[in-house]
mmCIF file of C-alpha atoms and ligand atoms in Angstrom:
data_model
loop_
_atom_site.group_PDB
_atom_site.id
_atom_site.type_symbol
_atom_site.label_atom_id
_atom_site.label_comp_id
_atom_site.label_asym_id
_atom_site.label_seq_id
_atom_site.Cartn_x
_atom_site.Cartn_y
_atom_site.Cartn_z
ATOM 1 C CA UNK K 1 0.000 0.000 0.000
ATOM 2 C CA UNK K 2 1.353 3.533 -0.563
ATOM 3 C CA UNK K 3 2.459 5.243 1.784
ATOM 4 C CA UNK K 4 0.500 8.316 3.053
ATOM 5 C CA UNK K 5 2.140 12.161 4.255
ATOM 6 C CA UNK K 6 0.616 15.347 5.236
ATOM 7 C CA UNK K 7 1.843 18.781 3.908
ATOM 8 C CA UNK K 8 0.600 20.841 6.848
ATOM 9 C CA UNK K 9 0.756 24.591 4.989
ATOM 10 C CA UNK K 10 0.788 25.635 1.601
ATOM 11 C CA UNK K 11 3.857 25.122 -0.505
ATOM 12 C CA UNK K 12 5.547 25.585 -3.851
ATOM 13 C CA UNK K 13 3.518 23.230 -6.631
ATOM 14 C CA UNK K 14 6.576 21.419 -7.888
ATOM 15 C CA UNK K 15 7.236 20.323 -4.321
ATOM 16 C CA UNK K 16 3.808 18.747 -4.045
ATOM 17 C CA UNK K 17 4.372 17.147 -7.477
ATOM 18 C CA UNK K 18 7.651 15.628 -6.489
ATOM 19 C CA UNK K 19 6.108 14.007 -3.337
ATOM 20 C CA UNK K 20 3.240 12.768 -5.065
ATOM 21 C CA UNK K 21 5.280 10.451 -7.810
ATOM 22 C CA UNK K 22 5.961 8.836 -4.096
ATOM 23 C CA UNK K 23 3.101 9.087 -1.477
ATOM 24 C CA UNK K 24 -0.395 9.276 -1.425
ATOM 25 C CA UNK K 25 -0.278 13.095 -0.574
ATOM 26 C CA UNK K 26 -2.534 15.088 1.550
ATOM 27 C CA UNK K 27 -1.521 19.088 1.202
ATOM 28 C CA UNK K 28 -3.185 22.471 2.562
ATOM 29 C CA UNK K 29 -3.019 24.848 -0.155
ATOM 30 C CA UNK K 30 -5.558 26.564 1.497
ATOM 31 C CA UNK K 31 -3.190 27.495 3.849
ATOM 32 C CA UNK K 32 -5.540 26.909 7.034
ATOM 33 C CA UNK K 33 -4.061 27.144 9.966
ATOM 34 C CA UNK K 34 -4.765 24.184 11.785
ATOM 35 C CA UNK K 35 -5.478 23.670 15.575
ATOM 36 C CA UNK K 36 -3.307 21.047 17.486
ATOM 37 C CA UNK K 37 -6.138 18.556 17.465
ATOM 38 C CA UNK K 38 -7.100 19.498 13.899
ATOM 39 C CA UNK K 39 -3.614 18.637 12.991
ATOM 40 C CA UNK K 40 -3.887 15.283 14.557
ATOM 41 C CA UNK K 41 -6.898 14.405 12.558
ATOM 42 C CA UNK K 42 -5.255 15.555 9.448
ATOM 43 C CA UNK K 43 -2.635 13.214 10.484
ATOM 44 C CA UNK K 44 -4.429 10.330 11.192
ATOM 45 C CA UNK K 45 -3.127 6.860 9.188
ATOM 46 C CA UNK K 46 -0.149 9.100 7.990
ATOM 47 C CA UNK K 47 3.821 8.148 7.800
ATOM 48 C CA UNK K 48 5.376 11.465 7.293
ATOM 49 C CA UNK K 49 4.198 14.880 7.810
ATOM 50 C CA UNK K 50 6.064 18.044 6.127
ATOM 51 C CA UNK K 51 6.022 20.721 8.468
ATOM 52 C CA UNK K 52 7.164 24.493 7.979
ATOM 53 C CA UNK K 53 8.375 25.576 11.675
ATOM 54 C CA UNK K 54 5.400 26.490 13.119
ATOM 55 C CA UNK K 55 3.609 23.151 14.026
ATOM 56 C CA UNK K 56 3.909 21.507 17.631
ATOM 57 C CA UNK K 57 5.222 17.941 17.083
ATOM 58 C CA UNK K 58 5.305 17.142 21.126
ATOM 59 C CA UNK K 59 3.968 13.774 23.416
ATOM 60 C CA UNK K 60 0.593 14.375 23.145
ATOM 61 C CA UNK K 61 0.438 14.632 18.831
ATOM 62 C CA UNK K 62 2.738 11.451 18.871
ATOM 63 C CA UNK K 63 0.648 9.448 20.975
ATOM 64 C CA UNK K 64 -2.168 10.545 18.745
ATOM 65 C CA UNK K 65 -0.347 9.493 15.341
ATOM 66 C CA UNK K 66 0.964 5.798 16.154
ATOM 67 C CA UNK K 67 1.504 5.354 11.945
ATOM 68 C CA UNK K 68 4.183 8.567 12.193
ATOM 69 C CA UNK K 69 7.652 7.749 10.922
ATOM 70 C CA UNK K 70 9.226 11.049 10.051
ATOM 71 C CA UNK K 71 8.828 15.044 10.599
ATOM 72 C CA UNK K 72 10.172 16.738 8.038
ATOM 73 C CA UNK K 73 10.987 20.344 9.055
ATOM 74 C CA UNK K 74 11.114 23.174 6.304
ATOM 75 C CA UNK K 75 13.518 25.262 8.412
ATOM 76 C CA UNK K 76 17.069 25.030 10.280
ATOM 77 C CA UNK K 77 15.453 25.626 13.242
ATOM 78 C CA UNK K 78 13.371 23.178 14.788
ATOM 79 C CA UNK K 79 12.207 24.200 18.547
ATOM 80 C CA UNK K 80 8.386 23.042 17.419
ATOM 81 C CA UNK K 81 9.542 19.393 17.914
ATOM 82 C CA UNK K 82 10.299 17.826 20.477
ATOM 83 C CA UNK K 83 13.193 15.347 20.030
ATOM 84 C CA UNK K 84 13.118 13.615 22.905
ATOM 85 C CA UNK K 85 9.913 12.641 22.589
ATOM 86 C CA UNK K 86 10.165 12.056 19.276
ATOM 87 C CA UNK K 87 12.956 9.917 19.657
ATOM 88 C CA UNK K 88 10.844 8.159 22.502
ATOM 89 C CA UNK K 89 8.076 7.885 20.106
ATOM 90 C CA UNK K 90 10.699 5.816 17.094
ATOM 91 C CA UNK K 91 9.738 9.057 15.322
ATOM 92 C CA UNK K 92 12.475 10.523 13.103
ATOM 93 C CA UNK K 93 12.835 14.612 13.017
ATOM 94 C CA UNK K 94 15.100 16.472 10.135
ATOM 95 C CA UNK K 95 15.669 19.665 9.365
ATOM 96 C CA UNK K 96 17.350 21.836 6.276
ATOM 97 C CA UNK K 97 20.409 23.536 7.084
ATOM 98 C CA UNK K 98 23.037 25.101 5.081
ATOM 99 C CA UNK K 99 20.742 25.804 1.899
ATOM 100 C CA UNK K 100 19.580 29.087 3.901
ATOM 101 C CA UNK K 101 22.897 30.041 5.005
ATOM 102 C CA UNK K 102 23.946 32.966 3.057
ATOM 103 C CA UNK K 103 20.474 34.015 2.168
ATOM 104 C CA UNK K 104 19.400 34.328 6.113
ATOM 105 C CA UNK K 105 23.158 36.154 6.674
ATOM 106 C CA UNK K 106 22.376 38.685 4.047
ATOM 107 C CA UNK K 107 18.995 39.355 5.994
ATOM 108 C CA UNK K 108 20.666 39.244 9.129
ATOM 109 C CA UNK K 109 23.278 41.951 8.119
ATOM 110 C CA UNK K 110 20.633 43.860 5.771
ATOM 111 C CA UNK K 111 18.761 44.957 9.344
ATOM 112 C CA UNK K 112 22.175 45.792 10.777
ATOM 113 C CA UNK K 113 22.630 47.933 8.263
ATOM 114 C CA UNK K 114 18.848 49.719 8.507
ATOM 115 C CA UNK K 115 18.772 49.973 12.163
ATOM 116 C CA UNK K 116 22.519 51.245 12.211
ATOM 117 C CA UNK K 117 21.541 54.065 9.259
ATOM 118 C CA UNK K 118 17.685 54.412 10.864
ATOM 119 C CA UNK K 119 15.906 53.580 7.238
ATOM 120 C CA UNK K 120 12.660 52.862 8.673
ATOM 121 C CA UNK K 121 12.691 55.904 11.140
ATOM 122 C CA UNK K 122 13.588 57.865 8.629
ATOM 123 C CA UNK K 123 11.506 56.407 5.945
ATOM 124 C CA UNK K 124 8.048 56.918 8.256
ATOM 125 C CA UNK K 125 9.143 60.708 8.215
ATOM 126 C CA UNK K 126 9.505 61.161 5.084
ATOM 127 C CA UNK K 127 6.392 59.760 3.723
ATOM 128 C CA UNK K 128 4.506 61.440 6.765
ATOM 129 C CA UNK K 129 5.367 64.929 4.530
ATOM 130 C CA UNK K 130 7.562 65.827 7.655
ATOM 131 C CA UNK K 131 10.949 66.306 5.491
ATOM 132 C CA UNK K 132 10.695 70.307 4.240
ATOM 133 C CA UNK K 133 14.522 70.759 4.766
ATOM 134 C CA UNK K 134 18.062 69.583 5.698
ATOM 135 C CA UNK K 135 19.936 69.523 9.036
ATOM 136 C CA UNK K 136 23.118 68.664 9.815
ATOM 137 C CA UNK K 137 21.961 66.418 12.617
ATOM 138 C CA UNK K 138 18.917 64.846 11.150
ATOM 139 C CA UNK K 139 18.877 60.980 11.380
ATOM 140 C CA UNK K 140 22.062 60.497 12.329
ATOM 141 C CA UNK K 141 23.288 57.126 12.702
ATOM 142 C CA UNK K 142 26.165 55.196 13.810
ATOM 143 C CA UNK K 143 28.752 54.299 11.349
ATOM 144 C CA UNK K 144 28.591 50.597 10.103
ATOM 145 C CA UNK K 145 32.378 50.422 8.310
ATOM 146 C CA UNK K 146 35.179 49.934 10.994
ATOM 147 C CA UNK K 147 32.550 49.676 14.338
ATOM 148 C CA UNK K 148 32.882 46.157 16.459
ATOM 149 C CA UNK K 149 30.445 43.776 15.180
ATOM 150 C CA UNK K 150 29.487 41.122 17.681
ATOM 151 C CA UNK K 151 27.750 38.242 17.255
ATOM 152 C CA UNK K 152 26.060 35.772 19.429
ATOM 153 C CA UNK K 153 25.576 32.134 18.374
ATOM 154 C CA UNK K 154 28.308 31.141 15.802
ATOM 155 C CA UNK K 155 26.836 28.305 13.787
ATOM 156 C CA UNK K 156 26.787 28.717 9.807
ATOM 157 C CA UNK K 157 24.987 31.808 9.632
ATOM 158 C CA UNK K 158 26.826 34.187 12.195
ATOM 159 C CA UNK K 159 29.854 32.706 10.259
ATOM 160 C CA UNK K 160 28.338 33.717 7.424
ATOM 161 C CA UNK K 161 27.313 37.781 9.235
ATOM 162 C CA UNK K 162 31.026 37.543 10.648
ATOM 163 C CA UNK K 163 33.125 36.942 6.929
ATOM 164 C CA UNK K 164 30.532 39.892 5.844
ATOM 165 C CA UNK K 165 31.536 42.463 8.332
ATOM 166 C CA UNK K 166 34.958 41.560 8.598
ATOM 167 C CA UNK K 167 35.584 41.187 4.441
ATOM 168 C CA UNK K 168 32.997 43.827 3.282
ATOM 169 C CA UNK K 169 32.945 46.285 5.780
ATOM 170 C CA UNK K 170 36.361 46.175 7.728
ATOM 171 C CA UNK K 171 34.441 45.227 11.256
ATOM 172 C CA UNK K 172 36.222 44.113 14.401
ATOM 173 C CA UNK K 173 34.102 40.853 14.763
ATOM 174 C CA UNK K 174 33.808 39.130 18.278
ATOM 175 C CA UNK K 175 31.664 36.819 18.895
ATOM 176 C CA UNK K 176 30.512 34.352 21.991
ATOM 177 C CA UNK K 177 29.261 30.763 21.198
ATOM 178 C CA UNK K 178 28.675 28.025 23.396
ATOM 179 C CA UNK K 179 32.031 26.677 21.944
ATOM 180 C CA UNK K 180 34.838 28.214 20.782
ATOM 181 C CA UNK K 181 35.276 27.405 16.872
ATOM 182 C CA UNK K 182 38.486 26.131 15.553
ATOM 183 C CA UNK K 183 41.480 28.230 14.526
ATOM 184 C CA UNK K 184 40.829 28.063 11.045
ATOM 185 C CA UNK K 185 37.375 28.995 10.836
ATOM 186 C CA UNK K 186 37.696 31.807 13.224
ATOM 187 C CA UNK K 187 40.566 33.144 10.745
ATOM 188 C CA UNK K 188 38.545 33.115 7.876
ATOM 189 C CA UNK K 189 35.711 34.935 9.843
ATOM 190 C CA UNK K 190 38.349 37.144 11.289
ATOM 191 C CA UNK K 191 36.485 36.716 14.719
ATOM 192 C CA UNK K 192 38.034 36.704 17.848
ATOM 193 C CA UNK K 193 35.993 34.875 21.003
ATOM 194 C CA UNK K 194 35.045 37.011 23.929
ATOM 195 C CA UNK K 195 33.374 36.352 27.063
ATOM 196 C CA UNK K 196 29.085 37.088 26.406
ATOM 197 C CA UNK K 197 29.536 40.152 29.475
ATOM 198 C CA UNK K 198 32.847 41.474 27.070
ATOM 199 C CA UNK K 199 30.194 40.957 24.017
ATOM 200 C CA UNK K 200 27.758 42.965 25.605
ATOM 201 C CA UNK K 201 30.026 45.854 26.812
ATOM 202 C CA UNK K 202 31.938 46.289 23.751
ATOM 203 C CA UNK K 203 29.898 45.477 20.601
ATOM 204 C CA UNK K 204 28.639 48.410 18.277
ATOM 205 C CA UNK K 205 26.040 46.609 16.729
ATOM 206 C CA UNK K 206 25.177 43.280 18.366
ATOM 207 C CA UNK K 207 23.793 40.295 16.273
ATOM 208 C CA UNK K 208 21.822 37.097 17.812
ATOM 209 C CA UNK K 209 22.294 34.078 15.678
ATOM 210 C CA UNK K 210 21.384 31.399 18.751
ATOM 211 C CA UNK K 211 18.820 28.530 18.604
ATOM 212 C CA UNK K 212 16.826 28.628 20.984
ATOM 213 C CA UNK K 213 15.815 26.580 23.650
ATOM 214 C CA UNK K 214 14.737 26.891 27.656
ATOM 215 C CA UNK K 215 18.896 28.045 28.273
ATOM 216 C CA UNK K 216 18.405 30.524 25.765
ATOM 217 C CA UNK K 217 14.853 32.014 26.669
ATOM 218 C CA UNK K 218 15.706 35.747 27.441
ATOM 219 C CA UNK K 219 19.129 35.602 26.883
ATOM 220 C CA UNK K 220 18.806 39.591 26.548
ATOM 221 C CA UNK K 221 16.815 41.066 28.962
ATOM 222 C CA UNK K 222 16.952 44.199 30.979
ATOM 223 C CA UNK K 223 20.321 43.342 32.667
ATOM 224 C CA UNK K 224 21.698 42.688 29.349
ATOM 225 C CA UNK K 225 20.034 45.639 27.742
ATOM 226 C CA UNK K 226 21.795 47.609 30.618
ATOM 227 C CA UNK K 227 24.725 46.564 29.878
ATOM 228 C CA UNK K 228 25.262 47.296 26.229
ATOM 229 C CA UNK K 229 26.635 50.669 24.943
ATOM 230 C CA UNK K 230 24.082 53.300 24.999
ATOM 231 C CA UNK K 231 24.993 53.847 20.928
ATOM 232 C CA UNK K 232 24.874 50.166 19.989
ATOM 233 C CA UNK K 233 22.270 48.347 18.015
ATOM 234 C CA UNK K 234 20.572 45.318 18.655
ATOM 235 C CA UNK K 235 19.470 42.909 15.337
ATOM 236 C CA UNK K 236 17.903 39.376 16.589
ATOM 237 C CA UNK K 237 17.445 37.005 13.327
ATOM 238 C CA UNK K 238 16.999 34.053 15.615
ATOM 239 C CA UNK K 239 14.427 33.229 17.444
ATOM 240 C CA UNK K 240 11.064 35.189 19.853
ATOM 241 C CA UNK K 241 12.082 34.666 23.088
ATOM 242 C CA UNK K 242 15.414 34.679 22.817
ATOM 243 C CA UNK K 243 14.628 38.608 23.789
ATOM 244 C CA UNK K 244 12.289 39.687 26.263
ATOM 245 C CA UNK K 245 10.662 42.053 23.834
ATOM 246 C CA UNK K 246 9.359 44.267 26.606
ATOM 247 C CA UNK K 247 12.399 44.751 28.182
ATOM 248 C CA UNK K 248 13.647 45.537 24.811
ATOM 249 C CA UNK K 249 11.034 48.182 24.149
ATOM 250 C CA UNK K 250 11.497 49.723 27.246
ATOM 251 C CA UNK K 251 15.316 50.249 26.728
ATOM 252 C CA UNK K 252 14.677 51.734 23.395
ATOM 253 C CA UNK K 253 12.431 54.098 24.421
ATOM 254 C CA UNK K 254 14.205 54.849 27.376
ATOM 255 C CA UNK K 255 17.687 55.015 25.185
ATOM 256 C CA UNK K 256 19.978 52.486 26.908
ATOM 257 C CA UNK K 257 20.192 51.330 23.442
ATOM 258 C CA UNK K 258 20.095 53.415 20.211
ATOM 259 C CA UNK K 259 18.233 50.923 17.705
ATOM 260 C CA UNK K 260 17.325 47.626 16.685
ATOM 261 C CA UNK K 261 16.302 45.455 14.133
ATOM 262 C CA UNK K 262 14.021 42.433 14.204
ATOM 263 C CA UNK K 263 12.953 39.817 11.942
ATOM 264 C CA UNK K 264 11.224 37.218 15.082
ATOM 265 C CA UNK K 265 9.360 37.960 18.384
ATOM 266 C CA UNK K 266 8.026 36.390 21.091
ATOM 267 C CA UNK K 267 4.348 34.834 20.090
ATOM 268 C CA UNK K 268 4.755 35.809 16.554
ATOM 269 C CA UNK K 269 3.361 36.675 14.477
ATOM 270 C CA UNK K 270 2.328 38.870 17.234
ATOM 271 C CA UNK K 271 4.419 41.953 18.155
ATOM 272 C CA UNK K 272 4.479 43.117 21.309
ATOM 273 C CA UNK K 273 2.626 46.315 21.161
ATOM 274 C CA UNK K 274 5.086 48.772 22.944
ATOM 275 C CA UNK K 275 7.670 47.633 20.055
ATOM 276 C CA UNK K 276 4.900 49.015 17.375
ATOM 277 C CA UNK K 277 5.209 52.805 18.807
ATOM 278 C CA UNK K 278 8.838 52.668 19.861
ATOM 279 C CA UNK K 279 10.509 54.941 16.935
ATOM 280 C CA UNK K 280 14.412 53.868 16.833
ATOM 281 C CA UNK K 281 13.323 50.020 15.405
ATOM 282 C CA UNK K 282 12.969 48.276 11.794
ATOM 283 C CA UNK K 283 10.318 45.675 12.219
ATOM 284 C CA UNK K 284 10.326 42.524 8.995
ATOM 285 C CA UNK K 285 8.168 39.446 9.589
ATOM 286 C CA UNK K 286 10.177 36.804 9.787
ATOM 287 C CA UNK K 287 11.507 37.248 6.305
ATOM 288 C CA UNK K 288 15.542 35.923 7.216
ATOM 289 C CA UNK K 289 15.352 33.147 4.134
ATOM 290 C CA UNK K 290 12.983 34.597 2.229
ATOM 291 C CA UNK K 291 14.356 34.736 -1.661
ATOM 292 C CA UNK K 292 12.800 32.460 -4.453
ATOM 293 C CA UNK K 293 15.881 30.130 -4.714
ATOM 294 C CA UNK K 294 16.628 29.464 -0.882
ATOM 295 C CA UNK K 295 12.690 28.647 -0.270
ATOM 296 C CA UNK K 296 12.600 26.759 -2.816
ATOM 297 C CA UNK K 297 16.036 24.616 -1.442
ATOM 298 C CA UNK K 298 14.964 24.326 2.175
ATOM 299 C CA UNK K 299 11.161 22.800 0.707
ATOM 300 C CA UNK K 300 12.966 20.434 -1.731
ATOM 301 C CA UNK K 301 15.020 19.391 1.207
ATOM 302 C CA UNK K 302 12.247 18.738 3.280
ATOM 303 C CA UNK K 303 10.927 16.896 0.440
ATOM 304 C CA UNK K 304 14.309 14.410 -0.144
ATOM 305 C CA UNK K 305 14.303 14.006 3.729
ATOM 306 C CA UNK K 306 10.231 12.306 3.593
ATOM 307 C CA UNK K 307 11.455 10.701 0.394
ATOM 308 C CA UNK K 308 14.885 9.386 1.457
ATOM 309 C CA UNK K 309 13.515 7.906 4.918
ATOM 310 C CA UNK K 310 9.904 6.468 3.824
ATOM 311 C CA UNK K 311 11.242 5.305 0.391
ATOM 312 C CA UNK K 312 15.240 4.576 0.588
ATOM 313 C CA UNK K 313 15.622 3.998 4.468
ATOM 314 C CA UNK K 314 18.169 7.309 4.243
ATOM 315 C CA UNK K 315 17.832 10.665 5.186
ATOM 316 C CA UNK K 316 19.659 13.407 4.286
ATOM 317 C CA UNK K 317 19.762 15.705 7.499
ATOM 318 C CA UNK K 318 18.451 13.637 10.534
ATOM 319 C CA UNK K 319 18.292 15.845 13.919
ATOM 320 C CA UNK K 320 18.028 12.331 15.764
ATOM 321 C CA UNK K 321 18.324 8.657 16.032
ATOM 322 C CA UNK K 322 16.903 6.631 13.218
ATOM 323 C CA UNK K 323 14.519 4.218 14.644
ATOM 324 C CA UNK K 324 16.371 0.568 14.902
ATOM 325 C CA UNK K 325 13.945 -1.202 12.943
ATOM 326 C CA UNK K 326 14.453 1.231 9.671
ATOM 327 C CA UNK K 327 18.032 2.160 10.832
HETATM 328 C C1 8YV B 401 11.784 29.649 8.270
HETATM 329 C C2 8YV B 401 13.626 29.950 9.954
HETATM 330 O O1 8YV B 401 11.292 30.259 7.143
HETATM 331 O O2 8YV B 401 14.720 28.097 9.026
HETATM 332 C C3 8YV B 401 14.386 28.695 10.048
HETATM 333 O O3 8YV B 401 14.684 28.262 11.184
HETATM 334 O O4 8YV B 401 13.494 30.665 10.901
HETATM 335 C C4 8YV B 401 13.038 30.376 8.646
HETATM 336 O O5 8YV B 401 13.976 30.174 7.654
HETATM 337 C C5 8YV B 401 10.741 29.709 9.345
HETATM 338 O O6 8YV B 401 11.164 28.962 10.449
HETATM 339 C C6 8YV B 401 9.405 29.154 8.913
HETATM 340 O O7 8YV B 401 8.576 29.033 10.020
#
């Protein structure tokens, strides 16, 4: 009998297609947004399910879906499932890293960038009709070329912000990582390691790049805020949560910090509300690999990981332990 997977949002066409010369396919191209039990109907009699980074695979779905064999993650990050109990469970989680590297660094460094240089602020004034002359102090910024660019989390993509800043731009990079990297890598990033309170005091423009998980919920709050320079910016490409997002606000308005940049928030895609009428902030909606070719890599990934496990025993970036009896 053929086996049967669930595509759990809507997704490119050609993806579907390819699945389908494999699996009897169920998709959403309607795009509903399903409830946790909704999803576990939708799942029911299913082997693999392709998620997109928003759906909860945890205990209570798995116990639910005895026939599931494989979650198949559209993103690097993967804090929806839970491995352990997925592992438990004989379920097998992937992800798709490296095909969004470079796309998610040029986001990552794009905000630095805007918040540094205040583009939004200044683009919100101008199309309010509130620009009727120059001054020599208007919108001033910090300077991006030559400031100290630090980075926290140093997996692929702050590697990829690091060789950016420190090649394109002439940046001191530092950086502080869970682990130090190796010689060689740090050289061609041209990043030296620092200790996170040395990150904090010294960075210019500060760049989170960190998974995260409970150790990294509110990483930067208000002692952290407190900490940095009072002209630094603040871009977080990672994660909601990883800031408190009202401490955040507060130190903008209040001016500990000068700016920041955000592409994720806590409870997206709500926004906290006192980060909507805080001025000195560029806001994007989760947007860090969003170009045609990278979406389309990470959902053809996705697609070779269902195809690889259910059909060829293989897949191509497991996040745990295949099951023994496919292993
Ligand atoms: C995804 C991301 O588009 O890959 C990740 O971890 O954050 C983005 O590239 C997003 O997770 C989709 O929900």
């Amino acid at each position: 009998m053929q086996q049967k997977i669930l595509i759990s949002r809507a997704i490119f066409p050609e993806v579907i297609a390819k699945l389908a010369q494999h699996f009897d396919v169920t998709s959403n191209q309607d795009d509903v947004l399903w409830t946790p039990s909704q999803l576990i109907e939708q799942l029911a009699c299913k082997q693999g399910i392709f998620t997109t980074g928003g759906e909860r695979i945890d205990a209570a779905l798995l116990a639910a879906c005895p026939d599931l064999r494989i979650c198949a993650n559209m993103a690097v990050g993967y804090n929806n499932f839970d491995l352990d109990a997925m592992t438990a469970a004989g379920v097998l989680g992937t992800n798709a890293p490296d095909v969004l590297t470079e796309t998610t660094a040029d986001l990552g460094f794009s905000l630095l960038m805007a918040t540094a240089r205040r583009l939004a602020e200044s683009e919100h004034y101008l199309r309010a009709g509130l620009w009727t002359r120059w001054r020599y102090d208007m919108f001033i910024g910090a300077d991006i070329h030559g400031a100290t660019l630090g980075i926290l989390g140093m997996g692929r993509i702050g590697q990829g912000i690091a060789r950016r800043g420190a090649h394109g731009f002439g940046m001191k990079v530092i950086y502080h990582n869970r682990t130090r990297l190796d010689a060689a890598t740090e050289a061609d990033c041209k990043a030296c390691y620092v200790s996170k309170e040395e990150l904090l005091r010294t960075a210019d423009h500060l760049v989170l790049v960190l998974p995260y998980s409970a150790s990294s919920h509110h990483a930067i709050g208000a002692a952290e805020l407190a900490r940095m320079k009072p002209s630094a910016t603040l871009v977080n490409i990672a994660r909601g949560g990883i800031v408190d997002d009202a401490a955040l606000a507060l130190a903008l308005r209040n001016r500990t910090i000068a700016a920041a940049g955000l592409d994720v928030f806590e409870g997206e895609p709500k926004v906290h509300p006192d980060l909507l009428t805080v001025p000195n902030i560029v806001l994007t909606p989760h947007i860090g690999s969003a170009s045609l070719p990278t979406r389309l890599a990470m959902a053809h990934l996705a697609a070779d990981n269902l195809i690889g496990y259910l059909v060829n025993k293989k897949a191509l970036t497991p996040l745990n332990p295949a099951p023994a009896a496919l292993a």
